[in-house]
mmCIF file of C-alpha atoms in Angstrom:
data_model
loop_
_atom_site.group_PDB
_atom_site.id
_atom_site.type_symbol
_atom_site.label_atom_id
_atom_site.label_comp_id
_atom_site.label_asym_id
_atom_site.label_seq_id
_atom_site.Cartn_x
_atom_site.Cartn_y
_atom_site.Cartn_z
ATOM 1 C CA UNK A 201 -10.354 4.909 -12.962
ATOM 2 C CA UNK A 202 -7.486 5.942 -10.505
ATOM 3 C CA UNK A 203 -8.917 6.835 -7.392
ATOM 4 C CA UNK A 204 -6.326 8.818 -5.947
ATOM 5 C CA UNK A 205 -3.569 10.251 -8.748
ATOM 6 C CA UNK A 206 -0.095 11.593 -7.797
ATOM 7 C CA UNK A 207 2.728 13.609 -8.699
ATOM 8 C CA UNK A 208 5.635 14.052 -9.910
ATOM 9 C CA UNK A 209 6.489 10.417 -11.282
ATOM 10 C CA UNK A 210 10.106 11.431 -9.483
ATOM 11 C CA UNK A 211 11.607 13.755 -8.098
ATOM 12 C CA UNK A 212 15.624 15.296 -7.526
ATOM 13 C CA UNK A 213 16.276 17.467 -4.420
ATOM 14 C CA UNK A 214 19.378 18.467 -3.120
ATOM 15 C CA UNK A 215 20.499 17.940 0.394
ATOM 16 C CA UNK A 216 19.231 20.584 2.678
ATOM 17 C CA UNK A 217 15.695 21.302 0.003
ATOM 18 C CA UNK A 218 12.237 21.191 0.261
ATOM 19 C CA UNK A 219 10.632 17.861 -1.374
ATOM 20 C CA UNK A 220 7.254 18.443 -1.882
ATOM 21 C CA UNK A 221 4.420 15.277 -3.110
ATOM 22 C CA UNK A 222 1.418 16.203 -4.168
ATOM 23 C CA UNK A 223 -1.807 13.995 -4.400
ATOM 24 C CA UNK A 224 -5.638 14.688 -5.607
ATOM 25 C CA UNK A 225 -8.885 12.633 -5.027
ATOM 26 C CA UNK A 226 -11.919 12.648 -6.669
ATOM 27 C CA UNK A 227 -14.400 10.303 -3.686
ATOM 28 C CA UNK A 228 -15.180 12.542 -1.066
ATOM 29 C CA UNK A 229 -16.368 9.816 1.427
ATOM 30 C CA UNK A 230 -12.329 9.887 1.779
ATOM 31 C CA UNK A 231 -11.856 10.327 5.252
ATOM 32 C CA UNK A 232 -8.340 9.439 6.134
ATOM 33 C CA UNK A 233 -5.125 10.339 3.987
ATOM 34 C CA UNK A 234 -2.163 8.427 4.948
ATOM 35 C CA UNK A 235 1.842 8.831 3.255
ATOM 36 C CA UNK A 236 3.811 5.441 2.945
ATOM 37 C CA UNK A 237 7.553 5.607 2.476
ATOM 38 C CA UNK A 238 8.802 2.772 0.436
ATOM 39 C CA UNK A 239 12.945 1.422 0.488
ATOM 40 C CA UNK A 240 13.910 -1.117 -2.596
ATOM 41 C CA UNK A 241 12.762 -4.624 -1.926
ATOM 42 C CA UNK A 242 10.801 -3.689 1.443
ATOM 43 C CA UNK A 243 7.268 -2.893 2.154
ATOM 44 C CA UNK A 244 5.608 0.633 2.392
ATOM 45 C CA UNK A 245 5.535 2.256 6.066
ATOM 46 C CA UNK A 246 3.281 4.643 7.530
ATOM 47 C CA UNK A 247 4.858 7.841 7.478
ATOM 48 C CA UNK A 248 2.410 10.271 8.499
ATOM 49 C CA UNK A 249 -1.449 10.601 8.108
ATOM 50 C CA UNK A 250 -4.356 13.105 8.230
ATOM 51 C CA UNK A 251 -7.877 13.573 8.645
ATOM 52 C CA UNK A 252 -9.841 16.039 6.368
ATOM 53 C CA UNK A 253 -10.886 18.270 9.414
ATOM 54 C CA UNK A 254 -7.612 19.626 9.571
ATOM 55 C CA UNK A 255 -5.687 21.339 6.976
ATOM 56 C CA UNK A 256 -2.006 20.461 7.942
ATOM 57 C CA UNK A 257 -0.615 18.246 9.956
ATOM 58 C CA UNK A 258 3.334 18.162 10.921
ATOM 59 C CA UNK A 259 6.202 15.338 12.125
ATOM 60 C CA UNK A 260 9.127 16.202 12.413
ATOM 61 C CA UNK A 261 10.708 16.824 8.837
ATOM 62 C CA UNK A 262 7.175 15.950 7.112
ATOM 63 C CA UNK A 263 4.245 17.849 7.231
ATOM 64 C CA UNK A 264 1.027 17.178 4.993
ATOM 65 C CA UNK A 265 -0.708 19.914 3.403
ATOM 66 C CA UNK A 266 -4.569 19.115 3.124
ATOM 67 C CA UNK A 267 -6.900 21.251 1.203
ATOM 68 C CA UNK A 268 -10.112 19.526 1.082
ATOM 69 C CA UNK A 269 -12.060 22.509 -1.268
ATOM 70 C CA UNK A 270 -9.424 21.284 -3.516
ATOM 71 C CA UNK A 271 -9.197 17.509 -2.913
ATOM 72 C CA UNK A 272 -5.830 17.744 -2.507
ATOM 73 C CA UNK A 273 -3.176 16.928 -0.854
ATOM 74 C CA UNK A 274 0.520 17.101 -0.086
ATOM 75 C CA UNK A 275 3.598 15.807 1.680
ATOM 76 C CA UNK A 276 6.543 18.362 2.472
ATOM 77 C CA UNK A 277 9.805 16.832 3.309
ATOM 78 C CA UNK A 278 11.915 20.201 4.603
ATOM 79 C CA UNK A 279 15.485 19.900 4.912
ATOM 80 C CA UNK A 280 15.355 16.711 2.780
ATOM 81 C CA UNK A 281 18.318 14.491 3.576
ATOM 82 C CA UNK A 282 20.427 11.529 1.350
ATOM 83 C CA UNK A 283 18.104 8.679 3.886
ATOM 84 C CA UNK A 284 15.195 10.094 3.039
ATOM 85 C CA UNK A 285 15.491 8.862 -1.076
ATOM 86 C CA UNK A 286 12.929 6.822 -1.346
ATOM 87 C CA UNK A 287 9.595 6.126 -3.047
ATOM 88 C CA UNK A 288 6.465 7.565 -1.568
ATOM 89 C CA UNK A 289 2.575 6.806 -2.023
ATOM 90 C CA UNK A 290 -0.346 8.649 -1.008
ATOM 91 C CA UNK A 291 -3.523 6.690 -0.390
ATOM 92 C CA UNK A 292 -7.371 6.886 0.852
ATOM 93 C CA UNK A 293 -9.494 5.224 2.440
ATOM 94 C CA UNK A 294 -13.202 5.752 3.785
ATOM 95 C CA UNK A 295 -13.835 2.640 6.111
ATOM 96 C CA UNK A 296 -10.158 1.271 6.738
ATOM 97 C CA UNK A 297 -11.083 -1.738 4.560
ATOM 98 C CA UNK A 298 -9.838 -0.751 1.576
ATOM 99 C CA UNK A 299 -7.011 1.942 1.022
ATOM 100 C CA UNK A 300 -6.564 3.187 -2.391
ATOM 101 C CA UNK A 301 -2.717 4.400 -3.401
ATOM 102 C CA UNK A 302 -1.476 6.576 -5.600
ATOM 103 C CA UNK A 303 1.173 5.588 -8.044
ATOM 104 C CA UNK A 304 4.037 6.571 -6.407
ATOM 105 C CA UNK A 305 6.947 9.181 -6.384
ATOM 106 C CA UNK A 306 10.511 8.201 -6.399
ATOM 107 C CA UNK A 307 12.869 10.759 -4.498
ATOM 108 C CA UNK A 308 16.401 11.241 -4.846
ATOM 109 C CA UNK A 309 17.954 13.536 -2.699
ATOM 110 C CA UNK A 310 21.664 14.469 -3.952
ATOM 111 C CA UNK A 311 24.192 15.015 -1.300
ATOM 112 C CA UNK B 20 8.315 -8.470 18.136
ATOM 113 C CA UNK B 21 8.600 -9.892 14.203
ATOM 114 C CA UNK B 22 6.945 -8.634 11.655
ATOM 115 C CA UNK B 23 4.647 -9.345 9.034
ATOM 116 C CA UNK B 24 6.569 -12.205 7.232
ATOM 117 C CA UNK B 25 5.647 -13.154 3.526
ATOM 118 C CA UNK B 26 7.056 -16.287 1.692
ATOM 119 C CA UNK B 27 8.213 -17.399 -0.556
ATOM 120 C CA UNK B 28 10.303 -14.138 -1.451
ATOM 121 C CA UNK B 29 10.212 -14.911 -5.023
ATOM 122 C CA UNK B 30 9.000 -17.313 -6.908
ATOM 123 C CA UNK B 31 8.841 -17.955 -10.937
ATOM 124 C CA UNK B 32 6.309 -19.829 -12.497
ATOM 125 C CA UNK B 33 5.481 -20.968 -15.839
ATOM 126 C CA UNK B 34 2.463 -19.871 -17.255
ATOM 127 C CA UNK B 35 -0.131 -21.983 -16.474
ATOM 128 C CA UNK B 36 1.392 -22.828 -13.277
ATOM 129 C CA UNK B 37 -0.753 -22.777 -9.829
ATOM 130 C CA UNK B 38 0.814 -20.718 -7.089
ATOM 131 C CA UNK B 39 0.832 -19.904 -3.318
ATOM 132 C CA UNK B 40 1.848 -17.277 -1.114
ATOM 133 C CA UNK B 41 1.576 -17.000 2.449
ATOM 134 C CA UNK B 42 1.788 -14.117 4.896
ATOM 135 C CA UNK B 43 1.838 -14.349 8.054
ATOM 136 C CA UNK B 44 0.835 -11.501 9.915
ATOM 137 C CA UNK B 45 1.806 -9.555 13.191
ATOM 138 C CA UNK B 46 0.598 -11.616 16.398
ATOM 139 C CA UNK B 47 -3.049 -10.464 17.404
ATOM 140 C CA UNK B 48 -3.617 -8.564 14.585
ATOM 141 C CA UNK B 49 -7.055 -9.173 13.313
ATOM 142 C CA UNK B 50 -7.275 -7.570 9.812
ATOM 143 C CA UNK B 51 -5.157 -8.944 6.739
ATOM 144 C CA UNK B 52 -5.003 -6.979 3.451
ATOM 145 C CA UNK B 53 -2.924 -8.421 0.383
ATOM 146 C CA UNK B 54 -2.076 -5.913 -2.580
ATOM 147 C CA UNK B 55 -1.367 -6.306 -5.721
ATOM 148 C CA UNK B 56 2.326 -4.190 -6.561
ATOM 149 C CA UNK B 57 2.966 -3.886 -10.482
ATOM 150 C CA UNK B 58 6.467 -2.349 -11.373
ATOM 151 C CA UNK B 59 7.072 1.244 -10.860
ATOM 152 C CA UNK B 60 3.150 1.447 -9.334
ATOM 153 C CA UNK B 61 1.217 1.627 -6.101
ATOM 154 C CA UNK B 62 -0.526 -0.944 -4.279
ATOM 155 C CA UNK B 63 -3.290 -2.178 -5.750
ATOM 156 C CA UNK B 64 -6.213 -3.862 -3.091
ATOM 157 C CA UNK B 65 -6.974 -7.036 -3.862
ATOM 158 C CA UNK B 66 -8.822 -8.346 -0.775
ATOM 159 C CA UNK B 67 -9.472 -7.867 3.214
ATOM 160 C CA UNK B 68 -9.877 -10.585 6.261
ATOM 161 C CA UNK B 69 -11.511 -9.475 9.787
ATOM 162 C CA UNK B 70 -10.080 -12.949 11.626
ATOM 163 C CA UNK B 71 -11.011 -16.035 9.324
ATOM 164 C CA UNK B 72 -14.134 -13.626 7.378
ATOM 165 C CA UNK B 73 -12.942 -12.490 3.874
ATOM 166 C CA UNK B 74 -15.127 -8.802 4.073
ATOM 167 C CA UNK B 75 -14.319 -7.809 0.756
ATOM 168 C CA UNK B 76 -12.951 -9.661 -2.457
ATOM 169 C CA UNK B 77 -13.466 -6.974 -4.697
ATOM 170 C CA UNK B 78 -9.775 -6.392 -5.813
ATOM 171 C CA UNK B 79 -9.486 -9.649 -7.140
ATOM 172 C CA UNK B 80 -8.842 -9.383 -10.716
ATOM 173 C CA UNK B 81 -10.502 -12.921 -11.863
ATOM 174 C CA UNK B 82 -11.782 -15.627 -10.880
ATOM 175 C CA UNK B 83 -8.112 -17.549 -10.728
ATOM 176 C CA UNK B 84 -7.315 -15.388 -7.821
ATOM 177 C CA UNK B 85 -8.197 -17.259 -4.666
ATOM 178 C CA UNK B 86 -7.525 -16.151 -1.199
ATOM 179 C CA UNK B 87 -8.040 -17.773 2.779
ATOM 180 C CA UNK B 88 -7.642 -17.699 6.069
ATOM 181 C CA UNK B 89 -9.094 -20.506 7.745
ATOM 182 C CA UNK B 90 -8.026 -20.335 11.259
ATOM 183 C CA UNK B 91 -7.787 -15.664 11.621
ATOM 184 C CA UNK B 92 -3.760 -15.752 10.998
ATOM 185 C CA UNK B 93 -1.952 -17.019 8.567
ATOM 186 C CA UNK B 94 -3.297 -16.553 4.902
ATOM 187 C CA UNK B 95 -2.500 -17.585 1.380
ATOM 188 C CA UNK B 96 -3.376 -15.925 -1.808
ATOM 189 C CA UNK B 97 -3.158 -18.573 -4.589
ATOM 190 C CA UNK B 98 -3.070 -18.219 -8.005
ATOM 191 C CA UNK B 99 -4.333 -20.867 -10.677
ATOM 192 C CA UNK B 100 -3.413 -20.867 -14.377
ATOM 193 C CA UNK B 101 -0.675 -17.885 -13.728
ATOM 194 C CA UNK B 102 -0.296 -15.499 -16.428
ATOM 195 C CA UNK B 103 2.105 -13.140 -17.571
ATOM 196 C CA UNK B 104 0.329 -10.094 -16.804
ATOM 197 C CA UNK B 105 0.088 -11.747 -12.886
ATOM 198 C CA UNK B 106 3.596 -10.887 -12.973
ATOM 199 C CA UNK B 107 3.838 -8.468 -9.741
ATOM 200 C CA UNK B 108 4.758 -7.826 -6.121
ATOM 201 C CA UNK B 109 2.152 -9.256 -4.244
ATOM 202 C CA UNK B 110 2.110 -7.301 -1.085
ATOM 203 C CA UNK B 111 0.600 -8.279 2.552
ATOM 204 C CA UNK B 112 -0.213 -6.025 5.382
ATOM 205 C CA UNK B 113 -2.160 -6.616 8.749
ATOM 206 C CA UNK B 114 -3.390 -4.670 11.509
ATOM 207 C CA UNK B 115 -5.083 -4.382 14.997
ATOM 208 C CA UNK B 116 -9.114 -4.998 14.880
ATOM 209 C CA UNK B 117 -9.128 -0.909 16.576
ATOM 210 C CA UNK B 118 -6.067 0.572 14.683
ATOM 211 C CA UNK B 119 -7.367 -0.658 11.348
ATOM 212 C CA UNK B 120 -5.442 3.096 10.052
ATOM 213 C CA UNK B 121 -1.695 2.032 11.097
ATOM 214 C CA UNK B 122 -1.210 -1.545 8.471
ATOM 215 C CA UNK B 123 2.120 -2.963 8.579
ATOM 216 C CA UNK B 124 3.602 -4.795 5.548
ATOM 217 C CA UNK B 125 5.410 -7.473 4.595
ATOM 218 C CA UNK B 126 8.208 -7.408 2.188
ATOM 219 C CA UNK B 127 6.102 -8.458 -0.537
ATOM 220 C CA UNK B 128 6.856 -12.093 -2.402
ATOM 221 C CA UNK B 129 7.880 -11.249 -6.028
ATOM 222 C CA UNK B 130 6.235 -12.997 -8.346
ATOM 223 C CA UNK B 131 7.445 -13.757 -12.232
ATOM 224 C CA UNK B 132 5.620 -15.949 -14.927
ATOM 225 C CA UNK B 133 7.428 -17.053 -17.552
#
C-alpha cells in the first residue's frame, strides 16, 4: 500500500506559469512533509519542507500548500522557469527514520 | 566539503551474481539511509544506521539483501543471488544525529542484472 500517492505522473508548463504538485497521505502520525527536486542521474535535494501546524509555507518561487483536514498536500512553483524541469517527490515521515516518497512528477517547463 | 559519494556508479551483474555498494557519507553525519529507486518511481526505504546500529531493516525486500556499517561511516548494501527484478537505483543519503529532517544523497549506483 502506497503510503503517500502523488500527482500528475508529469507535467508541461510554460515559462512564466504556475506548476502546481499535489500529494495525499493516508498515516496521520505524519508529522513532517518534505519536497525533493530530482536532475537526471543525480540524487533528490531538499527543496522545501513543512510541518502540519501550519498550512503554507513559502521559499522563494515554491510554496507548499498543506491542508491537513484533507491530508493533502501541495508544491507551487510560480513563475516556473526552463531550470526548474525536473522531477519532484513528496514524502513523509513521523520519526525521521523512515521517509516515505511519493512516486514522482516529472516537469517540463517550455521556454 | 564533499558529498555523499556512492560507488560503484553502475554496475551489471548476472543473475545470480553477489554484489556490493558502498556509500560513503558526509563527514560527522551520524544517520545513513539507503533507498531502493525503481525506474520512473520514488525512493523506496530499505534500511537506517544511527553510527554502526542498523535501527530499522524493515525495507529490505528479502533475506538476500544485506546491509553494514561496522565502524558509523562508510556502509555497504550487498546483494546475494541478484535478480532481475533487483534491477534499480540504489540510492544513499546521510544526515546529522540533530538534523535527521535535512538527508543529503548520493548519486545513486545503478544497478542492472542481466
Amino acid at each position: 500500500q502506497q503510503q503517500v500517492k502523488q500527482s500528475p505522473q508529469s507535467l508541461i508548463v510554460q515559462k512564466g506559469g504556475i506548476s502546481i504538485i499535489n500529494c495525499a497521505y493516508e498515516n496521520t502520525a505524519f508529522d513532517y512533509f518534505p519536497w525533493y527536486q530530482q536532475f537526471p542521474g543525480k540524487g533528490p535535494a531538499l527543496l522545501i519542507a513543512i510541518r502540519p501546524d501550519v498550512s503554507e509555507k513559502k521559499e522563494g518561487r515554491f510554496t507548499i500548500s498543506f491542508n491537513k483536514s484533507a491530508k493533502q498536500f501541495s508544491l507551487h512553483i510560480m513563475d516556473s522557469q526552463p531550470g526548474d524541469s525536473a522531477t519532484y517527490f513528496c514524502a513523509a515521515t513521523y520519526n525521521f527514520n523512515k521517509f516515505y516518497f511519493g512516486s514522482g512528477t516529472k516537469l517540463n517547463v517550455k521556454p | 566539503g564533499a558529498g555523499v559519494s556512492q560507488s560503484p556508479r553502475y554496475k551489471v551483474a548476472k543473475r545470480g551474481q553477489d554484489v556490493a555498494l558502498r556509500c560513503d557519507p558526509i563527514s560527522g553525519h551520524v544517520s545513513l539511509f539507503w533507498y531502493q529507486q525503481a525506474l520512473g518511481q520514488g525512493p523506496e526505504f530499505l534500511t537506517y544506521f544511527q553510527n554502526e546500529a542498523q535501527l530499522d531493516k524493515s525495507g529490505l525486500p528479502s533475506d538476500r539483501f544485506f546491509a553494514e556499517r561496522p565502524e558509523g561511516s562508510v556502509s555497504t548494501l550487498k546483494i546475494q543471488r541478484t535478480q532481475q527484478e533487483d534491477s534499480a537505483v540504489y540510492l544513499c543519503a546521510s544526515s546529522l544525529r540533530d538534523r535527521k529532517n535535512i538527508q543529503y544523497f548520493g548519486a545513486g549506483t545503478r544497478l542492472s542484472v542481466l
